[in-house]
XYZ file of N, CA and C in Angstrom:
687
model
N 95.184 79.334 102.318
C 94.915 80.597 102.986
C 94.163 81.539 102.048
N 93.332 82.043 102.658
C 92.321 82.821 101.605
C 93.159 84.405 102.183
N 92.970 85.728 100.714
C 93.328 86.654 101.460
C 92.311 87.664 100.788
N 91.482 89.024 101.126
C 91.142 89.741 100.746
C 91.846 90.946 100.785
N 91.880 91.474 99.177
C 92.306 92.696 99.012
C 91.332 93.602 98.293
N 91.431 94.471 99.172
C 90.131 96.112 98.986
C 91.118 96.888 98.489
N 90.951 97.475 97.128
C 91.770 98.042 96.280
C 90.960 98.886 94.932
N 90.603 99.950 95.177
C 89.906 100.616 94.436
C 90.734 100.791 92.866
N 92.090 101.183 93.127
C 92.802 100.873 91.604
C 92.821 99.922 91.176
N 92.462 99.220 89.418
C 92.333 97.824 89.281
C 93.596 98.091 88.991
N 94.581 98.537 88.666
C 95.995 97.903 88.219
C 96.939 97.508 89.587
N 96.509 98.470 90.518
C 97.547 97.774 92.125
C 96.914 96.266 92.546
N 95.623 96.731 91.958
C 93.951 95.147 92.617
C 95.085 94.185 92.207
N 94.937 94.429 90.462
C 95.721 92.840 89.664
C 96.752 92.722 90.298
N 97.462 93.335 90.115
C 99.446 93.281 90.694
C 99.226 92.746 91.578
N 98.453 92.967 92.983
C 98.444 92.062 93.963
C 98.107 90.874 93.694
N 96.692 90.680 93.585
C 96.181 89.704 93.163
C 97.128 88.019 92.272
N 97.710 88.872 91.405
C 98.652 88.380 90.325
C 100.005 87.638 91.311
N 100.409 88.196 92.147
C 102.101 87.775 92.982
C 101.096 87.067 93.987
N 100.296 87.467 94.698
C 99.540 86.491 95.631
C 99.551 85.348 95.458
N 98.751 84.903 94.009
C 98.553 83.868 93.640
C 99.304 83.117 93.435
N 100.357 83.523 92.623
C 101.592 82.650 92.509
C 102.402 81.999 94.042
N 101.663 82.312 94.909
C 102.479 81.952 96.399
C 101.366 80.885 96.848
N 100.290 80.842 96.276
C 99.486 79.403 96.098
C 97.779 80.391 96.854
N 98.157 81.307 97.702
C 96.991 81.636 97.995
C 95.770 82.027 97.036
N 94.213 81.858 97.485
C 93.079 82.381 97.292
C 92.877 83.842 97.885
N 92.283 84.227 96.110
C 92.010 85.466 96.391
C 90.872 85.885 95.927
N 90.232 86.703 96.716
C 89.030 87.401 96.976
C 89.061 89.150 96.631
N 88.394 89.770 96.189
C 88.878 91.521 95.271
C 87.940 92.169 95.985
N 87.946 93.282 96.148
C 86.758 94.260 96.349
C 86.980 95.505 96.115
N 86.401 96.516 95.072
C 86.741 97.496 94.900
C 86.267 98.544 96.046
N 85.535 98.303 96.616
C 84.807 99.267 98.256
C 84.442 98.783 99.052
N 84.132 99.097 100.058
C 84.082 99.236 101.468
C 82.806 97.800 102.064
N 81.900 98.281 100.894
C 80.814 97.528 100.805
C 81.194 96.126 100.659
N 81.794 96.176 99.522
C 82.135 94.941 98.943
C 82.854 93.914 99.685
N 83.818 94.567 100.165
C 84.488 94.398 101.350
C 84.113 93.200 102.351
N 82.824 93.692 103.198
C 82.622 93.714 104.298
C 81.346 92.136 103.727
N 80.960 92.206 102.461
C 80.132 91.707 101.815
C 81.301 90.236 102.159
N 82.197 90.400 101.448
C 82.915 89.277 101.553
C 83.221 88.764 102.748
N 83.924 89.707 103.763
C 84.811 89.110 104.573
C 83.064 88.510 105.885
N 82.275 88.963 105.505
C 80.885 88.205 106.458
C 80.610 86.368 105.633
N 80.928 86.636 104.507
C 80.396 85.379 103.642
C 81.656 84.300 102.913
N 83.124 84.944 103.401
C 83.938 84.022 103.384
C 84.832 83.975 104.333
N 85.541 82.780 104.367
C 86.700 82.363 105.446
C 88.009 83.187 105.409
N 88.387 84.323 105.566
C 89.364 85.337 105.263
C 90.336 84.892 106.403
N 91.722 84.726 106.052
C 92.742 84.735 106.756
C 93.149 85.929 106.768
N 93.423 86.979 106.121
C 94.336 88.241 106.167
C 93.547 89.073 105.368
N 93.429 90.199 105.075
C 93.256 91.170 104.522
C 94.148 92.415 104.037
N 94.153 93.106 102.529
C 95.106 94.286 102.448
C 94.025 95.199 101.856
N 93.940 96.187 102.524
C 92.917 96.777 102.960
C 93.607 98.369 102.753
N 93.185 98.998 101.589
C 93.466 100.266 101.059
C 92.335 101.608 102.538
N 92.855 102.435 102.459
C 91.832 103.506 103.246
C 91.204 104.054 102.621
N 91.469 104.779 101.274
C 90.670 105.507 100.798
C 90.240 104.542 99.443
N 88.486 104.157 99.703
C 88.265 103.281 99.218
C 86.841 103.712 99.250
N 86.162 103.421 97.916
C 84.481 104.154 98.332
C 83.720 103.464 99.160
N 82.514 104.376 99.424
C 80.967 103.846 100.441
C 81.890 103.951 101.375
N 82.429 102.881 101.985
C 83.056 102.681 103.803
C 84.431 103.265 103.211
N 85.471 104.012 103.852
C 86.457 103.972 103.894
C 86.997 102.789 104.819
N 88.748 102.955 104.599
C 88.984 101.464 105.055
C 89.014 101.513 106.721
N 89.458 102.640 107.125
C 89.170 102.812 108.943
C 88.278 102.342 109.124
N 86.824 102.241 108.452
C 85.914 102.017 109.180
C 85.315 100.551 108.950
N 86.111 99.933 107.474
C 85.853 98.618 107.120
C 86.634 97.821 108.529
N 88.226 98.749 108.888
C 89.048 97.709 109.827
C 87.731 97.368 111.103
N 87.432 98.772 111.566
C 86.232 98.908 112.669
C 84.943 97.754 112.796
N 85.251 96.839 111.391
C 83.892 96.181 111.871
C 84.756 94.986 111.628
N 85.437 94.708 111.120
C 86.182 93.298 111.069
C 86.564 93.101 112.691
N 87.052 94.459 113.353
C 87.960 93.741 114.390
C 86.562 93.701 115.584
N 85.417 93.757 114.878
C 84.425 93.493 115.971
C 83.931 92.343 116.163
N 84.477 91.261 115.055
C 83.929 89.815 115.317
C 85.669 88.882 115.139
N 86.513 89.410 114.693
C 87.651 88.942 114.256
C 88.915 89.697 114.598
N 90.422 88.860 114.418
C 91.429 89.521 115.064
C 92.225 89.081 113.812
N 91.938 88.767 112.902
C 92.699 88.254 111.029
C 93.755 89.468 111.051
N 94.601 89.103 110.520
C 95.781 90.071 110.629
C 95.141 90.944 109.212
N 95.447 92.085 109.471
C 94.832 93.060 108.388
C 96.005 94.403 108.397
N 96.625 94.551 106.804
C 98.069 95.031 106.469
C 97.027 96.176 105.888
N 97.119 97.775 106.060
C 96.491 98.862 105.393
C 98.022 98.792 103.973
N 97.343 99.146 103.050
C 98.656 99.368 101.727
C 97.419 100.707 101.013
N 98.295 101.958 101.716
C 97.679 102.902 101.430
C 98.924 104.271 100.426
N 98.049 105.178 100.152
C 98.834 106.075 99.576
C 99.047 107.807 100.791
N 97.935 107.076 101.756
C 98.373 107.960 103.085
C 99.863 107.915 103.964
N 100.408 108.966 103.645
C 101.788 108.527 104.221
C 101.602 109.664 105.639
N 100.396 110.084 106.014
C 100.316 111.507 106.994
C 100.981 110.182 108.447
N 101.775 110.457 109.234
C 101.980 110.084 110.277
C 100.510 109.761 111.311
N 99.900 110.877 111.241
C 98.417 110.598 112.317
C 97.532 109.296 111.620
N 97.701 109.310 110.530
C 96.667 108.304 109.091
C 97.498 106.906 110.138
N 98.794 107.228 109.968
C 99.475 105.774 110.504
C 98.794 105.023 111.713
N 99.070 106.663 113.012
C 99.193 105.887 114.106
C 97.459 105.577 114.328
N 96.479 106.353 113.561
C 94.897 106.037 113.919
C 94.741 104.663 113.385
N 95.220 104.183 112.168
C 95.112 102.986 111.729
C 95.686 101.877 112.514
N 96.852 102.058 113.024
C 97.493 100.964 114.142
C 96.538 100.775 115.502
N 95.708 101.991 115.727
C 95.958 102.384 116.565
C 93.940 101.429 116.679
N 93.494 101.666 115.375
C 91.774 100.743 115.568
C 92.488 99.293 115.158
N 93.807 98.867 115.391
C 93.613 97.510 115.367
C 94.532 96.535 114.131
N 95.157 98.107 113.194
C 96.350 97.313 112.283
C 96.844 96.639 112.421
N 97.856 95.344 111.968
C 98.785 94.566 112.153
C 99.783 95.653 111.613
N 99.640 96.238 110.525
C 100.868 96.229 109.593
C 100.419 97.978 108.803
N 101.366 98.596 108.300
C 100.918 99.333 107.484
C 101.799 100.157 106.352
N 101.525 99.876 105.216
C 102.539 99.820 104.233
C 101.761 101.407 102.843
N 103.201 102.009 102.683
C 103.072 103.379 102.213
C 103.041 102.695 100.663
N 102.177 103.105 99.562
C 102.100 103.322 98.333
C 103.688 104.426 97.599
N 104.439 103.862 96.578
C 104.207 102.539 96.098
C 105.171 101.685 96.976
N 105.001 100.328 96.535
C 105.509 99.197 97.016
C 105.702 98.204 97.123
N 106.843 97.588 96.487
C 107.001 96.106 96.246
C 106.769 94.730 96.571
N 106.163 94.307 95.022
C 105.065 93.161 95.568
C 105.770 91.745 96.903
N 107.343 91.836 95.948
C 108.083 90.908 97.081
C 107.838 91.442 98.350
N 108.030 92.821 98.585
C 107.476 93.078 100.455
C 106.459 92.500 100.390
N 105.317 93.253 100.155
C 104.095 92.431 100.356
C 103.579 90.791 100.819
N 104.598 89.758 99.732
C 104.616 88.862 99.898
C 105.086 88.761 101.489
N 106.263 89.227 101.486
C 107.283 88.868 102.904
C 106.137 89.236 104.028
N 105.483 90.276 104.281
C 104.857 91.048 104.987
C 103.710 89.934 105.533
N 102.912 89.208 104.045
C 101.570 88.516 104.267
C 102.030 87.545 105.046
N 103.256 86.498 104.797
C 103.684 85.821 105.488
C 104.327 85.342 106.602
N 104.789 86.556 107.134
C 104.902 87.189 108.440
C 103.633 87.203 109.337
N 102.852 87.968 108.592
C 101.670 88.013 109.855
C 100.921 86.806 109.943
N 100.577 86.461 108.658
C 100.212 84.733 109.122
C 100.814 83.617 109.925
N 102.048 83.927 109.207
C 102.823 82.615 110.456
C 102.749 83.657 112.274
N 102.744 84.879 112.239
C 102.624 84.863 113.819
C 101.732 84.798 114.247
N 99.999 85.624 113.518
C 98.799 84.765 113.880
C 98.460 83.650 114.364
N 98.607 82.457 113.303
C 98.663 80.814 113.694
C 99.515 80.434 114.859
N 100.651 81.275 114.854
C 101.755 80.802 115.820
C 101.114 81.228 117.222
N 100.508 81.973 117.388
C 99.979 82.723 118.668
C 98.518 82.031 118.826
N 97.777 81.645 118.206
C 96.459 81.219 117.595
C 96.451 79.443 118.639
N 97.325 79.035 118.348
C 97.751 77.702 118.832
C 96.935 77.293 119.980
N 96.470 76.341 120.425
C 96.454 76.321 121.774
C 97.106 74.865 123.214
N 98.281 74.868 122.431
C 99.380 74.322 123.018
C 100.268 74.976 124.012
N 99.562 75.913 124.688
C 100.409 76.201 125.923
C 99.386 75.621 127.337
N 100.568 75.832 128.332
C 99.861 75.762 129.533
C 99.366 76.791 130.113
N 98.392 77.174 130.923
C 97.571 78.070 131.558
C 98.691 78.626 132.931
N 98.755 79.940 132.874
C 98.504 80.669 133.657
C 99.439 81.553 134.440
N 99.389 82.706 134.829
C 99.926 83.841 134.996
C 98.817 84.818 135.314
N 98.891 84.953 137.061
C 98.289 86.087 137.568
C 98.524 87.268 137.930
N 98.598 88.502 137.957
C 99.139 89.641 138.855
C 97.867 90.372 138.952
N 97.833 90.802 140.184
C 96.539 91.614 140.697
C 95.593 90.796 140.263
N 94.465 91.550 139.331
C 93.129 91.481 138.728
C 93.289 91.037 137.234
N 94.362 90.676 137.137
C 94.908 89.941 135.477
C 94.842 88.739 135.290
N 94.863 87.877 134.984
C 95.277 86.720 134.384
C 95.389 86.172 133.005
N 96.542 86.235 132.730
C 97.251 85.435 131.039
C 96.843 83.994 131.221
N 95.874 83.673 130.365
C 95.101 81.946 129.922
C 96.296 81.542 128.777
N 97.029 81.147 128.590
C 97.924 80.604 127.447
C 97.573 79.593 126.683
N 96.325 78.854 127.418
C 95.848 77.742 126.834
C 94.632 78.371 125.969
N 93.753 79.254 126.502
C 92.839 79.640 125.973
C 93.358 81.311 124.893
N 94.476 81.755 125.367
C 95.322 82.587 124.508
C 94.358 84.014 125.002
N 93.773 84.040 125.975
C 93.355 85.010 126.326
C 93.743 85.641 127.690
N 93.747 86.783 127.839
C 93.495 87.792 128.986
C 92.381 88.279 129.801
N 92.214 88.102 131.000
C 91.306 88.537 131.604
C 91.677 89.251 132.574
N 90.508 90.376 132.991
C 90.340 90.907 134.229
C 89.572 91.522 135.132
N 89.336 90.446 136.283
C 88.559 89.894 137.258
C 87.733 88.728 136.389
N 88.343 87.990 135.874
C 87.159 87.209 135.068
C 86.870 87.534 133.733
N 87.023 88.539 133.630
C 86.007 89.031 132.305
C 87.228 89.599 131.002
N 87.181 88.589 130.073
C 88.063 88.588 128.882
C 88.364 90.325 128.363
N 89.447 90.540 128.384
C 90.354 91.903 127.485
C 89.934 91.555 126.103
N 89.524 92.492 125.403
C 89.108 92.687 124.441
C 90.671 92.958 123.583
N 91.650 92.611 123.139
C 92.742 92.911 122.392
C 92.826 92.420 121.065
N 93.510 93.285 120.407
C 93.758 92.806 118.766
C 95.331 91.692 119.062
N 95.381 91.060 118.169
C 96.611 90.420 118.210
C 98.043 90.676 118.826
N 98.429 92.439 117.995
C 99.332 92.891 118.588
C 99.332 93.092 119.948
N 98.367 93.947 120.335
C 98.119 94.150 121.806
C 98.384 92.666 122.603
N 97.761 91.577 122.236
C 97.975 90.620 122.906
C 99.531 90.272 123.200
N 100.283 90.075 122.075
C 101.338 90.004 122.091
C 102.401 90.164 122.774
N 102.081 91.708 122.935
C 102.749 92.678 123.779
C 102.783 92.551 125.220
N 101.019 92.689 125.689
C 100.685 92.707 127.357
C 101.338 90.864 127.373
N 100.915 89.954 126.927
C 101.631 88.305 127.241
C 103.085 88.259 127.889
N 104.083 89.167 126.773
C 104.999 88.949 126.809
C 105.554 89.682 128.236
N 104.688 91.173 128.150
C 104.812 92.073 129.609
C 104.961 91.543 130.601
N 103.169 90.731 130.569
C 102.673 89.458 131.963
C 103.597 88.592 132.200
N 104.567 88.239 131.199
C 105.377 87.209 131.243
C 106.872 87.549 131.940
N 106.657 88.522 132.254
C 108.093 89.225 132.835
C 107.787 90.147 133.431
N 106.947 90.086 135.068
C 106.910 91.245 135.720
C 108.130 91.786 136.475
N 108.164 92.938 136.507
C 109.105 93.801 136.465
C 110.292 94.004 136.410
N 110.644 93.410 134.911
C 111.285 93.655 134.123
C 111.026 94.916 133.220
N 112.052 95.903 133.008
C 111.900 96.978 131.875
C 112.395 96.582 130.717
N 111.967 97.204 129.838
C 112.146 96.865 128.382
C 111.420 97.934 127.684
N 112.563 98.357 126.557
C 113.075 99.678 125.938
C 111.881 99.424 124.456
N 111.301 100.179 124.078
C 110.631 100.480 122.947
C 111.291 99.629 121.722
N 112.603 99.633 121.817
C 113.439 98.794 120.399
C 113.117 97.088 120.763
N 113.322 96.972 122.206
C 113.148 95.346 122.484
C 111.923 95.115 122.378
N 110.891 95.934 122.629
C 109.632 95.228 122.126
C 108.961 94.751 121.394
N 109.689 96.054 120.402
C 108.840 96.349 118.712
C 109.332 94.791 118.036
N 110.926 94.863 118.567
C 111.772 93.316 117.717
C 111.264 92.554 118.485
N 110.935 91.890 119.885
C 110.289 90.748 120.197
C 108.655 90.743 119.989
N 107.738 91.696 119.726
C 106.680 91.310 119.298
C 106.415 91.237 117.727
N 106.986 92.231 117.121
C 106.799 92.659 115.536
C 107.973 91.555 115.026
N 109.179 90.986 115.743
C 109.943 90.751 114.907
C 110.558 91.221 113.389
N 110.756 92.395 113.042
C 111.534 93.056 112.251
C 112.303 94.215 113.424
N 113.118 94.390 112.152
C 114.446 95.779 113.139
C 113.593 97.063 113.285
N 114.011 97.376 114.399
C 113.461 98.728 114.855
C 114.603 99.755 114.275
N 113.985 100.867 113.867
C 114.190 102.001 113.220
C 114.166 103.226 114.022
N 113.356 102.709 115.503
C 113.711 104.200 116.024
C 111.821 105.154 115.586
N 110.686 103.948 115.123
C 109.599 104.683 115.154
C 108.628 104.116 116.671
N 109.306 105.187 117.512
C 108.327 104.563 118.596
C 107.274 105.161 118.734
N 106.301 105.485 118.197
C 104.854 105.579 117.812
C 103.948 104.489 117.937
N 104.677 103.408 117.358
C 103.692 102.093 117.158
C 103.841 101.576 119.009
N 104.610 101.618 119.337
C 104.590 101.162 120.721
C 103.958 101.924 121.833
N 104.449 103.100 121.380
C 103.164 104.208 122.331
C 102.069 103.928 122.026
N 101.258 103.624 120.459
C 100.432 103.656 120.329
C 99.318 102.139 121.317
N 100.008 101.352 120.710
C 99.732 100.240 121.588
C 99.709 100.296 122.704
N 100.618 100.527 123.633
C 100.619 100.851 125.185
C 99.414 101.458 125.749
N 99.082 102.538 124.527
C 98.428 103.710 125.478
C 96.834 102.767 125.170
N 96.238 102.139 123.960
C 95.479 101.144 124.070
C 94.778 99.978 125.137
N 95.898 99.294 125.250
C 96.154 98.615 126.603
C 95.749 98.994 127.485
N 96.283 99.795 127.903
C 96.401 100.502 129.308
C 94.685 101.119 129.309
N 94.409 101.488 128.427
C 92.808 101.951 128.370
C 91.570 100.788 128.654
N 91.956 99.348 127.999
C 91.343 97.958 128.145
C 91.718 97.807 129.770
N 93.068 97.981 130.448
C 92.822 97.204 131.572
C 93.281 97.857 133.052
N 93.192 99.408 132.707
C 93.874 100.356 133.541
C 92.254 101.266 134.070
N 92.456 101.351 135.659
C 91.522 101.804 135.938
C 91.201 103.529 135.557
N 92.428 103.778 135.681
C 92.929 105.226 135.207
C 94.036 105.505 134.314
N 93.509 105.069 132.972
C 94.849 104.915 132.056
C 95.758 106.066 132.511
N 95.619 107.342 132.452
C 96.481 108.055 133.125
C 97.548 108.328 133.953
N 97.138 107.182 134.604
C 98.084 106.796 136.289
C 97.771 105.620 136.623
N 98.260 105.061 135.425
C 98.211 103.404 135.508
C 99.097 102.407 136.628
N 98.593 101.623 136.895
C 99.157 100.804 137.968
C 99.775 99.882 138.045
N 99.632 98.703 136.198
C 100.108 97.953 136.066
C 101.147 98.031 134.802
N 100.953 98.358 133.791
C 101.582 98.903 132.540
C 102.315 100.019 133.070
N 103.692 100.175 133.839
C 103.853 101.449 134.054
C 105.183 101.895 132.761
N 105.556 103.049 133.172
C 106.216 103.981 132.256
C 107.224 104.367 133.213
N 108.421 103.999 132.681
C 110.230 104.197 132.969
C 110.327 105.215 132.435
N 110.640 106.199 132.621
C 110.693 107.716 131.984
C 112.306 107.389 131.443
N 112.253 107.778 130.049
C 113.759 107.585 129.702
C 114.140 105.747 129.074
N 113.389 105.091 129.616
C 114.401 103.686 129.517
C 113.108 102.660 128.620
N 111.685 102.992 129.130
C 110.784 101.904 128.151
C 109.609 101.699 129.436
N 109.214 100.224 129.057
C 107.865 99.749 130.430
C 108.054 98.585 130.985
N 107.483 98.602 131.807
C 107.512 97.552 132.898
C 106.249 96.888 133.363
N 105.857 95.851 133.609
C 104.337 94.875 134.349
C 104.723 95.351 136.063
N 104.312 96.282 136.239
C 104.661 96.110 137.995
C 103.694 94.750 138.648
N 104.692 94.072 139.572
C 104.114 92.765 139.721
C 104.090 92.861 140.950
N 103.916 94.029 141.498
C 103.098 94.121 143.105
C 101.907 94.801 143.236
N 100.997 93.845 143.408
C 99.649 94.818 143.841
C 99.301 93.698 145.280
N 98.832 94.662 146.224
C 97.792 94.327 146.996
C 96.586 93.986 146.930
């Protein structure tokens, strides 16, 4: 597994770099934005840890072009702890996002997490199919469409609407989601799930506003309403 880390400090660069390696992975450095983007066009990148404030490109805008040809799980390990820094970063397409400072064993745990659910989702050992309305979940092809024409989603997002599609109308509470898609314990930050939702719902809602299929349980979580005409 190859991983790139954009890390303008060389002593956090090495430290990573340094525990990475020892877990057998290839690693790739970039001190900016440039460099960055230099790499991840001219090598095979499985994951990325991807600092924000980083020269030439900051990292928002490095995530902005990765997730325009690619869905590589990409962990921000920033020293932005502002809540809005969080949810804008989740919000163009994060997997993951981890506050400065912070231990390389997380890190490790973290990289390996998102890789094994990448690949695990990546697969294409399921069977096809799940319609409601103007939707359809491809399981074989691991994609979403509607009327035909492929949803543009990052991983998480996928995750999420699959599991939705996969249980129309059924509700389910912000804590059951975060633990059946994120798999770690929920804490009670439902941000990341709003944030996602409200995403979604923008890809496949005619009026995200007064959405029709992604709806909103006031009080209890969301639901796939699985009646349309």
């Amino acid at each position: 597994m190859n991983i790139l880390i954009v890390e303008d400090e060389q002593d956090i660069r090495e430290l990573l770099e340094i525990h990475l390696s020892k877990e057998g992975y290839k690693i790739y450095t970039a001190e900016d934005g440039v460099q960055a983007l230099d790499i991840f066009d001219n090598k095979d990148i499985d994951i990325a840890l991807l600092d924000v404030m980083i020269p030439k490109i900051d990292g928002f805008k490095v995530l902005k072009k990765i997730r325009e040809t690619s869905e590589i799980p990409v962990i921000f390990i920033t020293a932005r702890d502002e809540e809005s820094d969080k949810i804008l970063g989740l919000g163009l397409g994060a997997d993951d996002y981890v506050i400065k400072p912070f231990s390389p064993i997380e890190i490790i745990a973290r990289v390996k997490a998102q890789l094994r659910r990448y690949y695990k989702y990546s697969n294409k050992n399921h069977k096809t199919g799940i319609k409601i309305g103007e939707l359809m979940l491809d399981k074989e092809c691991c994609g979403i469409y509607k009327n035909d024409v492929e949803v543009a989603l990052n991983p998480k997002e996928y995750r999420l609407l699959e599991f939705i599609l996969e249980n129309p109308g059924k509700v389910y509470t912000k804590k059951q989601l975060y633990e059946i898609v994120w798999k770690n314990p929920y804490y009670g930050d439902s941000n990341t799930i709003m944030v996602h939702i409200s995403h979604i719902r923008e890809k496949i809602e005619i009026d995200p506003k007064n959405p029709k299929y992604l709806k909103t349980i006031r009080g209890i979580g969301y639901k796939m309403e699985k009646n349309h005409d």
